């Protein structure tokens, strides 16, 4: 299974004060807090670990559909960017730029495509995903709809029918990203 998350670093710096008392303790394990406090760039480490937890949550929820309930401390990172949820293991891969942090999580190596786009006020954040599906599967974009089920897991509808296309979709601030299982 797959999951992905993106963090707009500018928006995160404006919206969140992760240094306020008790915030780190509520979200991160003691070892993760130590990684943050010892990091050369603590801000990036906070958002990388956050993004790893979010991407893993999405992959885990797709594996085991359950009502949305996110307890960040249930998603534990290790030194090699592996995440554990109980006895379940997920690999993650993160890209850090000056503008965003993007993380992908997956249960096993699989064929996937991902894309990161910067949104403008005129384009739906789902348009790059719909365009990719259209080109890859040779389907008109007008036939494609991205929806979420009652557990907020995204699905692709083609001509009004739920397809077998597995995807993860994320947006934050001016960035959106998707990961699609091929």
Short mmCIF file of N, CA and C in Angstrom, two decimals:
data_model
loop_
_atom_site.label_atom_id
_atom_site.label_comp_id
_atom_site.label_asym_id
_atom_site.label_seq_id
_atom_site.Cartn_x
_atom_site.Cartn_y
_atom_site.Cartn_z
N UNK A 1 0.83 -1.18 0.00
CA UNK A 1 0.00 0.00 0.00
C UNK A 1 0.87 1.25 0.00
N UNK A 2 0.29 2.35 -0.40
CA UNK A 2 1.05 3.59 -0.56
C UNK A 2 0.37 4.75 0.18
N UNK A 3 1.18 5.74 0.54
CA UNK A 3 0.69 6.97 1.13
C UNK A 3 1.70 8.06 0.85
N UNK A 4 1.28 9.30 0.82
CA UNK A 4 2.21 10.41 0.63
C UNK A 4 1.70 11.64 1.36
N UNK A 5 2.62 12.53 1.65
CA UNK A 5 2.26 13.77 2.33
C UNK A 5 3.20 14.87 1.87
N UNK A 6 2.70 16.10 1.84
CA UNK A 6 3.53 17.24 1.49
C UNK A 6 3.29 18.35 2.51
N UNK A 7 4.37 19.04 2.87
CA UNK A 7 4.30 20.16 3.81
C UNK A 7 4.89 21.38 3.12
N UNK A 8 4.09 22.43 3.01
CA UNK A 8 4.54 23.73 2.51
C UNK A 8 5.28 24.38 3.67
N UNK A 9 6.61 24.48 3.57
CA UNK A 9 7.41 24.96 4.70
C UNK A 9 7.11 26.40 5.07
N UNK A 10 6.80 27.23 4.10
CA UNK A 10 6.45 28.62 4.42
C UNK A 10 5.17 28.67 5.24
N UNK A 11 4.15 27.96 4.78
CA UNK A 11 2.88 27.96 5.50
C UNK A 11 3.03 27.33 6.89
N UNK A 12 3.80 26.26 6.97
CA UNK A 12 4.02 25.60 8.27
C UNK A 12 4.68 26.56 9.25
N UNK A 13 5.61 27.38 8.77
CA UNK A 13 6.29 28.32 9.67
C UNK A 13 5.36 29.41 10.18
N UNK A 14 4.34 29.74 9.39
CA UNK A 14 3.38 30.76 9.78
C UNK A 14 2.26 30.18 10.65
N UNK A 15 1.80 28.97 10.31
CA UNK A 15 0.64 28.38 10.98
C UNK A 15 0.96 27.69 12.30
N UNK A 16 2.17 27.22 12.47
CA UNK A 16 2.44 26.37 13.62
C UNK A 16 3.64 26.86 14.42
N UNK A 17 3.48 26.85 15.70
CA UNK A 17 4.60 27.12 16.60
C UNK A 17 4.93 25.82 17.32
N UNK A 18 5.71 24.98 16.65
CA UNK A 18 6.02 23.67 17.22
C UNK A 18 6.87 23.78 18.48
N UNK A 19 7.44 24.95 18.73
CA UNK A 19 8.30 25.12 19.90
C UNK A 19 7.52 25.45 21.17
N UNK A 20 6.20 25.61 21.04
CA UNK A 20 5.43 25.91 22.25
C UNK A 20 5.45 24.70 23.19
N UNK A 21 5.27 24.97 24.41
CA UNK A 21 5.37 23.96 25.46
C UNK A 21 4.39 22.79 25.22
N UNK A 22 4.91 21.59 25.25
CA UNK A 22 4.11 20.39 25.17
C UNK A 22 3.80 19.87 23.77
N UNK A 23 4.06 20.70 22.73
CA UNK A 23 3.69 20.29 21.38
C UNK A 23 4.49 19.07 20.93
N UNK A 24 5.81 19.10 21.06
CA UNK A 24 6.65 17.97 20.64
C UNK A 24 6.27 16.70 21.38
N UNK A 25 6.02 16.82 22.68
CA UNK A 25 5.70 15.65 23.51
C UNK A 25 4.38 15.01 23.09
N UNK A 26 3.46 15.82 22.58
CA UNK A 26 2.16 15.32 22.17
C UNK A 26 2.25 14.55 20.85
N UNK A 27 3.19 14.89 19.98
CA UNK A 27 3.26 14.36 18.63
C UNK A 27 4.35 13.29 18.46
N UNK A 28 5.48 13.49 19.11
CA UNK A 28 6.66 12.67 18.83
C UNK A 28 7.10 11.83 20.02
N UNK A 29 7.70 10.67 19.71
CA UNK A 29 8.28 9.82 20.76
C UNK A 29 9.52 10.51 21.32
N UNK A 30 10.03 10.01 22.42
CA UNK A 30 11.23 10.62 23.02
C UNK A 30 12.42 10.58 22.06
N UNK A 31 12.60 9.47 21.34
CA UNK A 31 13.73 9.39 20.41
C UNK A 31 13.54 10.36 19.24
N UNK A 32 12.31 10.54 18.78
CA UNK A 32 12.05 11.50 17.71
C UNK A 32 12.28 12.93 18.21
N UNK A 33 11.88 13.22 19.43
CA UNK A 33 12.13 14.55 20.01
C UNK A 33 13.64 14.82 20.07
N UNK A 34 14.39 13.79 20.40
CA UNK A 34 15.85 13.94 20.48
C UNK A 34 16.42 14.24 19.10
N UNK A 35 15.93 13.55 18.06
CA UNK A 35 16.37 13.83 16.70
C UNK A 35 16.11 15.29 16.33
N UNK A 36 14.96 15.79 16.71
CA UNK A 36 14.60 17.18 16.41
C UNK A 36 15.53 18.14 17.13
N UNK A 37 15.72 17.92 18.41
CA UNK A 37 16.53 18.84 19.21
C UNK A 37 18.01 18.83 18.81
N UNK A 38 18.49 17.70 18.24
CA UNK A 38 19.89 17.60 17.84
C UNK A 38 20.11 17.93 16.37
N UNK A 39 19.06 18.16 15.62
CA UNK A 39 19.17 18.40 14.18
C UNK A 39 19.80 19.76 13.88
N UNK A 40 20.52 19.83 12.77
CA UNK A 40 21.09 21.11 12.31
C UNK A 40 19.97 22.08 11.97
N UNK A 41 18.88 21.55 11.43
CA UNK A 41 17.71 22.36 11.10
C UNK A 41 16.49 21.73 11.77
N UNK A 42 16.22 22.09 13.03
CA UNK A 42 15.11 21.48 13.76
C UNK A 42 13.75 21.64 13.07
N UNK A 43 13.52 22.78 12.41
CA UNK A 43 12.25 23.00 11.70
C UNK A 43 12.05 21.91 10.65
N UNK A 44 13.07 21.69 9.82
CA UNK A 44 12.94 20.67 8.78
C UNK A 44 12.75 19.28 9.38
N UNK A 45 13.42 18.99 10.48
CA UNK A 45 13.28 17.67 11.10
C UNK A 45 11.86 17.47 11.63
N UNK A 46 11.29 18.51 12.24
CA UNK A 46 9.91 18.42 12.72
C UNK A 46 8.99 18.06 11.56
N UNK A 47 9.10 18.79 10.46
CA UNK A 47 8.17 18.60 9.35
C UNK A 47 8.47 17.34 8.55
N UNK A 48 9.73 16.91 8.54
CA UNK A 48 10.04 15.62 7.90
C UNK A 48 9.39 14.48 8.69
N UNK A 49 9.58 14.47 10.00
CA UNK A 49 8.99 13.42 10.83
C UNK A 49 7.46 13.48 10.76
N UNK A 50 6.91 14.68 10.79
CA UNK A 50 5.46 14.84 10.68
C UNK A 50 4.98 14.25 9.35
N UNK A 51 5.67 14.60 8.26
CA UNK A 51 5.30 14.12 6.93
C UNK A 51 5.43 12.59 6.84
N UNK A 52 6.45 12.02 7.47
CA UNK A 52 6.61 10.56 7.50
C UNK A 52 5.43 9.91 8.21
N UNK A 53 5.00 10.50 9.31
CA UNK A 53 3.86 9.96 10.07
C UNK A 53 2.58 10.06 9.25
N UNK A 54 2.35 11.19 8.61
CA UNK A 54 1.14 11.39 7.80
C UNK A 54 1.10 10.43 6.61
N UNK A 55 2.22 10.31 5.89
CA UNK A 55 2.26 9.41 4.74
C UNK A 55 2.03 7.96 5.17
N UNK A 56 2.62 7.58 6.29
CA UNK A 56 2.45 6.23 6.81
C UNK A 56 1.01 6.01 7.25
N UNK A 57 0.42 7.00 7.89
CA UNK A 57 -0.99 6.90 8.29
C UNK A 57 -1.86 6.60 7.08
N UNK A 58 -1.63 7.31 5.98
CA UNK A 58 -2.44 7.11 4.77
C UNK A 58 -2.25 5.71 4.20
N UNK A 59 -1.01 5.22 4.16
CA UNK A 59 -0.75 3.86 3.67
C UNK A 59 -1.38 2.83 4.59
N UNK A 60 -1.25 3.04 5.89
CA UNK A 60 -1.80 2.09 6.87
C UNK A 60 -3.32 2.06 6.80
N UNK A 61 -3.94 3.21 6.67
CA UNK A 61 -5.39 3.25 6.60
C UNK A 61 -5.90 2.58 5.32
N UNK A 62 -5.14 2.66 4.24
CA UNK A 62 -5.55 1.98 3.01
C UNK A 62 -5.42 0.46 3.19
N UNK A 63 -4.41 0.01 3.95
CA UNK A 63 -4.25 -1.43 4.22
C UNK A 63 -5.37 -1.95 5.12
N UNK A 64 -5.70 -1.16 6.13
CA UNK A 64 -6.66 -1.57 7.15
C UNK A 64 -7.71 -0.48 7.29
N UNK A 65 -8.68 -0.44 6.39
CA UNK A 65 -9.67 0.65 6.44
C UNK A 65 -10.30 0.76 7.83
N UNK A 66 -10.17 1.92 8.41
CA UNK A 66 -10.75 2.19 9.72
C UNK A 66 -11.18 3.64 9.76
N UNK A 67 -12.11 3.95 10.64
CA UNK A 67 -12.52 5.36 10.74
C UNK A 67 -11.31 6.24 11.07
N UNK A 68 -11.27 7.44 10.52
CA UNK A 68 -10.13 8.33 10.78
C UNK A 68 -9.89 8.54 12.27
N UNK A 69 -8.73 8.18 12.70
CA UNK A 69 -8.28 8.41 14.07
C UNK A 69 -6.76 8.44 14.00
N UNK A 70 -6.22 9.60 14.17
CA UNK A 70 -4.78 9.77 14.00
C UNK A 70 -4.15 10.03 15.35
N UNK A 71 -3.35 9.08 15.80
CA UNK A 71 -2.56 9.26 17.00
C UNK A 71 -1.09 9.22 16.57
N UNK A 72 -0.46 10.36 16.40
CA UNK A 72 0.89 10.41 15.84
C UNK A 72 1.91 9.53 16.57
N UNK A 73 1.74 9.35 17.86
CA UNK A 73 2.70 8.53 18.60
C UNK A 73 2.58 7.04 18.28
N UNK A 74 1.50 6.63 17.61
CA UNK A 74 1.37 5.24 17.17
C UNK A 74 2.24 4.95 15.96
N UNK A 75 2.73 5.98 15.31
CA UNK A 75 3.54 5.87 14.10
C UNK A 75 4.97 6.23 14.49
N UNK A 76 5.82 5.23 14.60
CA UNK A 76 7.14 5.41 15.19
C UNK A 76 8.22 5.29 14.13
N UNK A 77 9.09 6.28 14.05
CA UNK A 77 10.16 6.28 13.05
C UNK A 77 11.42 5.63 13.61
N UNK A 78 12.22 5.12 12.69
CA UNK A 78 13.53 4.59 13.06
C UNK A 78 14.59 5.37 12.29
N UNK A 79 15.83 5.10 12.59
CA UNK A 79 16.93 5.87 12.02
C UNK A 79 16.97 5.79 10.49
N UNK A 80 16.58 4.66 9.93
CA UNK A 80 16.66 4.47 8.47
C UNK A 80 15.38 4.88 7.74
N UNK A 81 14.57 5.72 8.34
CA UNK A 81 13.33 6.21 7.75
C UNK A 81 12.26 5.13 7.59
N UNK A 82 12.41 4.04 8.32
CA UNK A 82 11.38 3.02 8.39
C UNK A 82 10.38 3.47 9.45
N UNK A 83 9.11 3.21 9.20
CA UNK A 83 8.07 3.55 10.17
C UNK A 83 7.40 2.27 10.63
N UNK A 84 7.05 2.25 11.90
CA UNK A 84 6.35 1.11 12.48
C UNK A 84 5.00 1.57 13.03
N UNK A 85 3.99 0.76 12.75
CA UNK A 85 2.67 0.93 13.35
C UNK A 85 2.37 -0.42 13.96
N UNK A 86 2.58 -0.54 15.26
CA UNK A 86 2.49 -1.86 15.89
C UNK A 86 3.53 -2.76 15.26
N UNK A 87 3.12 -3.90 14.73
CA UNK A 87 4.06 -4.83 14.09
C UNK A 87 4.16 -4.61 12.58
N UNK A 88 3.49 -3.60 12.05
CA UNK A 88 3.50 -3.33 10.61
C UNK A 88 4.62 -2.36 10.27
N UNK A 89 5.35 -2.70 9.20
CA UNK A 89 6.52 -1.93 8.78
C UNK A 89 6.22 -1.22 7.47
N UNK A 90 6.63 0.05 7.39
CA UNK A 90 6.49 0.85 6.18
C UNK A 90 7.82 1.53 5.90
N UNK A 91 8.22 1.53 4.64
CA UNK A 91 9.41 2.27 4.22
C UNK A 91 8.95 3.67 3.81
N UNK A 92 9.80 4.65 4.07
CA UNK A 92 9.48 6.00 3.62
C UNK A 92 10.65 6.59 2.85
N UNK A 93 10.35 7.55 2.03
CA UNK A 93 11.35 8.29 1.28
C UNK A 93 10.92 9.75 1.27
N UNK A 94 11.80 10.62 1.72
CA UNK A 94 11.45 12.05 1.82
C UNK A 94 12.36 12.89 0.95
N UNK A 95 11.78 13.94 0.38
CA UNK A 95 12.53 14.94 -0.37
C UNK A 95 12.34 16.27 0.35
N UNK A 96 13.45 16.91 0.66
CA UNK A 96 13.39 18.20 1.36
C UNK A 96 13.97 19.27 0.44
N UNK A 97 13.18 20.30 0.19
CA UNK A 97 13.66 21.46 -0.57
C UNK A 97 13.51 22.68 0.33
N UNK A 98 13.88 23.83 -0.19
CA UNK A 98 13.71 25.06 0.60
C UNK A 98 12.23 25.42 0.74
N UNK A 99 11.37 24.86 -0.14
CA UNK A 99 9.96 25.22 -0.16
C UNK A 99 9.02 24.18 0.44
N UNK A 100 9.38 22.91 0.36
CA UNK A 100 8.48 21.86 0.83
C UNK A 100 9.24 20.62 1.28
N UNK A 101 8.52 19.77 2.00
CA UNK A 101 8.99 18.43 2.32
C UNK A 101 7.91 17.47 1.82
N UNK A 102 8.33 16.49 1.03
CA UNK A 102 7.41 15.50 0.49
C UNK A 102 7.88 14.12 0.93
N UNK A 103 6.96 13.31 1.44
CA UNK A 103 7.29 11.96 1.86
C UNK A 103 6.33 10.96 1.22
N UNK A 104 6.91 9.84 0.80
CA UNK A 104 6.13 8.72 0.31
C UNK A 104 6.34 7.55 1.26
N UNK A 105 5.28 6.81 1.52
CA UNK A 105 5.35 5.61 2.37
C UNK A 105 4.76 4.44 1.59
N UNK A 106 5.36 3.28 1.78
CA UNK A 106 4.87 2.10 1.08
C UNK A 106 5.21 0.85 1.89
N UNK A 107 4.42 -0.20 1.67
CA UNK A 107 4.62 -1.45 2.41
C UNK A 107 5.70 -2.31 1.76
N UNK A 108 5.83 -2.24 0.46
CA UNK A 108 6.85 -2.99 -0.25
C UNK A 108 7.19 -2.23 -1.52
N UNK A 109 8.32 -2.58 -2.09
CA UNK A 109 8.68 -1.90 -3.33
C UNK A 109 7.64 -2.23 -4.39
N UNK A 110 7.14 -1.21 -5.03
CA UNK A 110 6.13 -1.39 -6.05
C UNK A 110 6.36 -0.33 -7.12
N UNK A 111 5.74 -0.54 -8.25
CA UNK A 111 5.79 0.47 -9.30
C UNK A 111 4.83 1.59 -8.94
N UNK A 112 5.33 2.79 -8.90
CA UNK A 112 4.47 3.92 -8.61
C UNK A 112 5.01 5.14 -9.33
N UNK A 113 4.17 6.08 -9.49
CA UNK A 113 4.52 7.38 -10.07
C UNK A 113 4.12 8.42 -9.05
N UNK A 114 4.94 9.43 -8.88
CA UNK A 114 4.53 10.53 -8.02
C UNK A 114 4.80 11.84 -8.73
N UNK A 115 4.07 12.85 -8.31
CA UNK A 115 4.25 14.17 -8.88
C UNK A 115 3.97 15.21 -7.82
N UNK A 116 4.75 16.26 -7.87
CA UNK A 116 4.57 17.40 -6.97
C UNK A 116 4.29 18.60 -7.86
N UNK A 117 3.30 19.39 -7.51
CA UNK A 117 3.01 20.57 -8.31
C UNK A 117 2.75 21.76 -7.41
N UNK A 118 3.08 22.91 -7.95
CA UNK A 118 2.78 24.17 -7.27
C UNK A 118 1.49 24.68 -7.86
N UNK A 119 0.54 24.96 -7.00
CA UNK A 119 -0.79 25.35 -7.44
C UNK A 119 -0.88 26.86 -7.63
N UNK A 120 -1.73 27.24 -8.54
CA UNK A 120 -2.07 28.65 -8.65
C UNK A 120 -3.56 28.78 -8.34
N UNK A 121 -4.02 29.97 -8.22
CA UNK A 121 -5.41 30.17 -7.81
C UNK A 121 -6.41 29.77 -8.89
N UNK A 122 -5.94 29.48 -10.10
CA UNK A 122 -6.85 29.17 -11.20
C UNK A 122 -7.01 27.67 -11.44
N UNK A 123 -6.15 26.86 -10.87
CA UNK A 123 -6.14 25.43 -11.16
C UNK A 123 -6.52 24.64 -9.92
N UNK A 124 -7.39 23.66 -10.10
CA UNK A 124 -7.73 22.75 -9.02
C UNK A 124 -6.48 21.96 -8.66
N UNK A 125 -6.28 21.71 -7.38
CA UNK A 125 -5.09 20.96 -6.95
C UNK A 125 -5.13 19.51 -7.45
N UNK A 126 -6.28 19.03 -7.88
CA UNK A 126 -6.40 17.65 -8.39
C UNK A 126 -6.16 17.56 -9.89
N UNK A 127 -6.05 18.68 -10.57
CA UNK A 127 -5.89 18.66 -12.03
C UNK A 127 -4.65 17.90 -12.49
N UNK A 128 -3.47 18.09 -11.88
CA UNK A 128 -2.30 17.32 -12.34
C UNK A 128 -2.52 15.81 -12.20
N UNK A 129 -3.20 15.37 -11.16
CA UNK A 129 -3.50 13.96 -10.97
C UNK A 129 -4.45 13.47 -12.06
N UNK A 130 -5.50 14.22 -12.33
CA UNK A 130 -6.44 13.82 -13.37
C UNK A 130 -5.76 13.78 -14.75
N UNK A 131 -4.89 14.74 -15.01
CA UNK A 131 -4.17 14.76 -16.29
C UNK A 131 -3.27 13.53 -16.41
N UNK A 132 -2.59 13.18 -15.32
CA UNK A 132 -1.71 12.00 -15.36
C UNK A 132 -2.53 10.73 -15.63
N UNK A 133 -3.62 10.56 -14.91
CA UNK A 133 -4.48 9.38 -15.11
C UNK A 133 -4.99 9.35 -16.54
N UNK A 134 -5.38 10.49 -17.06
CA UNK A 134 -5.88 10.59 -18.42
C UNK A 134 -4.83 10.13 -19.43
N UNK A 135 -3.61 10.61 -19.28
CA UNK A 135 -2.54 10.23 -20.21
C UNK A 135 -2.14 8.77 -20.05
N UNK A 136 -1.97 8.33 -18.81
CA UNK A 136 -1.49 6.97 -18.55
C UNK A 136 -2.50 5.91 -18.98
N UNK A 137 -3.77 6.15 -18.67
CA UNK A 137 -4.81 5.16 -18.97
C UNK A 137 -5.61 5.47 -20.24
N UNK A 138 -5.21 6.57 -20.92
CA UNK A 138 -5.88 6.98 -22.17
C UNK A 138 -7.39 7.14 -21.98
N UNK A 139 -7.72 7.96 -20.98
CA UNK A 139 -9.12 8.24 -20.63
C UNK A 139 -9.30 9.76 -20.65
N UNK A 140 -10.37 10.27 -21.21
CA UNK A 140 -10.59 11.73 -21.18
C UNK A 140 -10.70 12.23 -19.73
N UNK A 141 -10.11 13.37 -19.45
CA UNK A 141 -10.18 13.92 -18.08
C UNK A 141 -11.61 14.17 -17.65
N UNK A 142 -12.49 14.43 -18.59
CA UNK A 142 -13.89 14.68 -18.23
C UNK A 142 -14.57 13.44 -17.64
N UNK A 143 -13.99 12.27 -17.84
CA UNK A 143 -14.56 11.02 -17.31
C UNK A 143 -13.98 10.65 -15.94
N UNK A 144 -13.01 11.45 -15.47
CA UNK A 144 -12.28 11.10 -14.24
C UNK A 144 -12.74 11.99 -13.09
N UNK A 145 -12.99 11.36 -11.97
CA UNK A 145 -13.37 12.08 -10.76
C UNK A 145 -12.55 11.51 -9.60
N UNK A 146 -12.00 12.39 -8.78
CA UNK A 146 -11.27 11.97 -7.58
C UNK A 146 -12.21 12.20 -6.39
N UNK A 147 -12.50 11.14 -5.66
CA UNK A 147 -13.42 11.23 -4.53
C UNK A 147 -12.77 10.61 -3.29
N UNK A 148 -13.38 10.83 -2.15
CA UNK A 148 -12.94 10.17 -0.92
C UNK A 148 -14.12 9.39 -0.35
N UNK A 149 -13.79 8.24 0.22
CA UNK A 149 -14.85 7.44 0.84
C UNK A 149 -15.16 7.97 2.24
N UNK A 150 -16.00 7.27 2.97
CA UNK A 150 -16.40 7.74 4.29
C UNK A 150 -15.23 7.80 5.26
N UNK A 151 -14.15 7.05 4.98
CA UNK A 151 -12.95 7.08 5.83
C UNK A 151 -11.91 8.07 5.31
N UNK A 152 -12.28 8.86 4.31
CA UNK A 152 -11.44 9.89 3.68
C UNK A 152 -10.27 9.29 2.88
N UNK A 153 -10.43 8.06 2.41
CA UNK A 153 -9.44 7.44 1.54
C UNK A 153 -9.80 7.82 0.10
N UNK A 154 -8.83 8.37 -0.65
CA UNK A 154 -9.15 8.79 -2.02
C UNK A 154 -9.26 7.62 -2.99
N UNK A 155 -10.20 7.76 -3.92
CA UNK A 155 -10.42 6.79 -4.97
C UNK A 155 -10.61 7.53 -6.29
N UNK A 156 -10.44 6.79 -7.37
CA UNK A 156 -10.67 7.34 -8.70
C UNK A 156 -11.94 6.72 -9.25
N UNK A 157 -12.83 7.59 -9.70
CA UNK A 157 -14.03 7.14 -10.41
C UNK A 157 -13.81 7.43 -11.89
N UNK A 158 -14.12 6.44 -12.71
CA UNK A 158 -14.05 6.62 -14.15
C UNK A 158 -15.45 6.31 -14.70
N UNK A 159 -16.00 7.29 -15.37
CA UNK A 159 -17.38 7.17 -15.89
C UNK A 159 -18.35 6.78 -14.78
N UNK A 160 -18.15 7.35 -13.60
CA UNK A 160 -19.07 7.13 -12.48
C UNK A 160 -18.84 5.84 -11.71
N UNK A 161 -17.86 5.02 -12.10
CA UNK A 161 -17.59 3.75 -11.41
C UNK A 161 -16.24 3.80 -10.73
N UNK A 162 -16.19 3.26 -9.50
CA UNK A 162 -14.91 3.24 -8.77
C UNK A 162 -13.95 2.30 -9.48
N UNK A 163 -12.75 2.82 -9.76
CA UNK A 163 -11.72 2.03 -10.45
C UNK A 163 -10.84 1.31 -9.43
N UNK A 164 -9.94 0.49 -9.93
CA UNK A 164 -8.99 -0.23 -9.06
C UNK A 164 -7.69 0.56 -8.89
N UNK A 165 -7.63 1.77 -9.40
CA UNK A 165 -6.42 2.59 -9.31
C UNK A 165 -6.20 2.99 -7.85
N UNK A 166 -5.04 2.64 -7.31
CA UNK A 166 -4.69 2.99 -5.92
C UNK A 166 -3.86 4.27 -5.95
N UNK A 167 -4.24 5.21 -5.11
CA UNK A 167 -3.52 6.47 -5.09
C UNK A 167 -3.51 7.09 -3.69
N UNK A 168 -2.61 8.01 -3.53
CA UNK A 168 -2.57 8.84 -2.33
C UNK A 168 -2.42 10.27 -2.83
N UNK A 169 -3.15 11.16 -2.21
CA UNK A 169 -3.19 12.55 -2.64
C UNK A 169 -3.00 13.44 -1.43
N UNK A 170 -2.24 14.52 -1.58
CA UNK A 170 -1.99 15.42 -0.47
C UNK A 170 -1.85 16.84 -0.98
N UNK A 171 -2.27 17.80 -0.19
CA UNK A 171 -2.01 19.20 -0.52
C UNK A 171 -1.84 19.98 0.77
N UNK A 172 -1.00 20.98 0.70
CA UNK A 172 -0.77 21.89 1.82
C UNK A 172 -0.22 23.18 1.25
N UNK A 173 -0.85 24.26 1.61
CA UNK A 173 -0.41 25.56 1.10
C UNK A 173 -0.51 25.60 -0.41
N UNK A 174 0.58 25.98 -1.06
CA UNK A 174 0.57 26.11 -2.52
C UNK A 174 1.03 24.84 -3.23
N UNK A 175 1.26 23.75 -2.49
CA UNK A 175 1.76 22.52 -3.10
C UNK A 175 0.75 21.39 -2.99
N UNK A 176 0.76 20.57 -4.02
CA UNK A 176 -0.01 19.33 -3.97
C UNK A 176 0.89 18.22 -4.50
N UNK A 177 0.56 17.01 -4.10
CA UNK A 177 1.35 15.86 -4.55
C UNK A 177 0.42 14.66 -4.67
N UNK A 178 0.82 13.74 -5.50
CA UNK A 178 0.11 12.48 -5.56
C UNK A 178 1.10 11.36 -5.77
N UNK A 179 0.69 10.20 -5.38
CA UNK A 179 1.44 8.96 -5.59
C UNK A 179 0.41 7.97 -6.08
N UNK A 180 0.71 7.32 -7.20
CA UNK A 180 -0.24 6.40 -7.80
C UNK A 180 0.46 5.06 -8.06
N UNK A 181 -0.21 3.99 -7.66
CA UNK A 181 0.32 2.64 -7.84
C UNK A 181 0.05 2.21 -9.28
N UNK A 182 1.11 1.82 -9.99
CA UNK A 182 0.94 1.42 -11.40
C UNK A 182 0.79 -0.08 -11.53
#
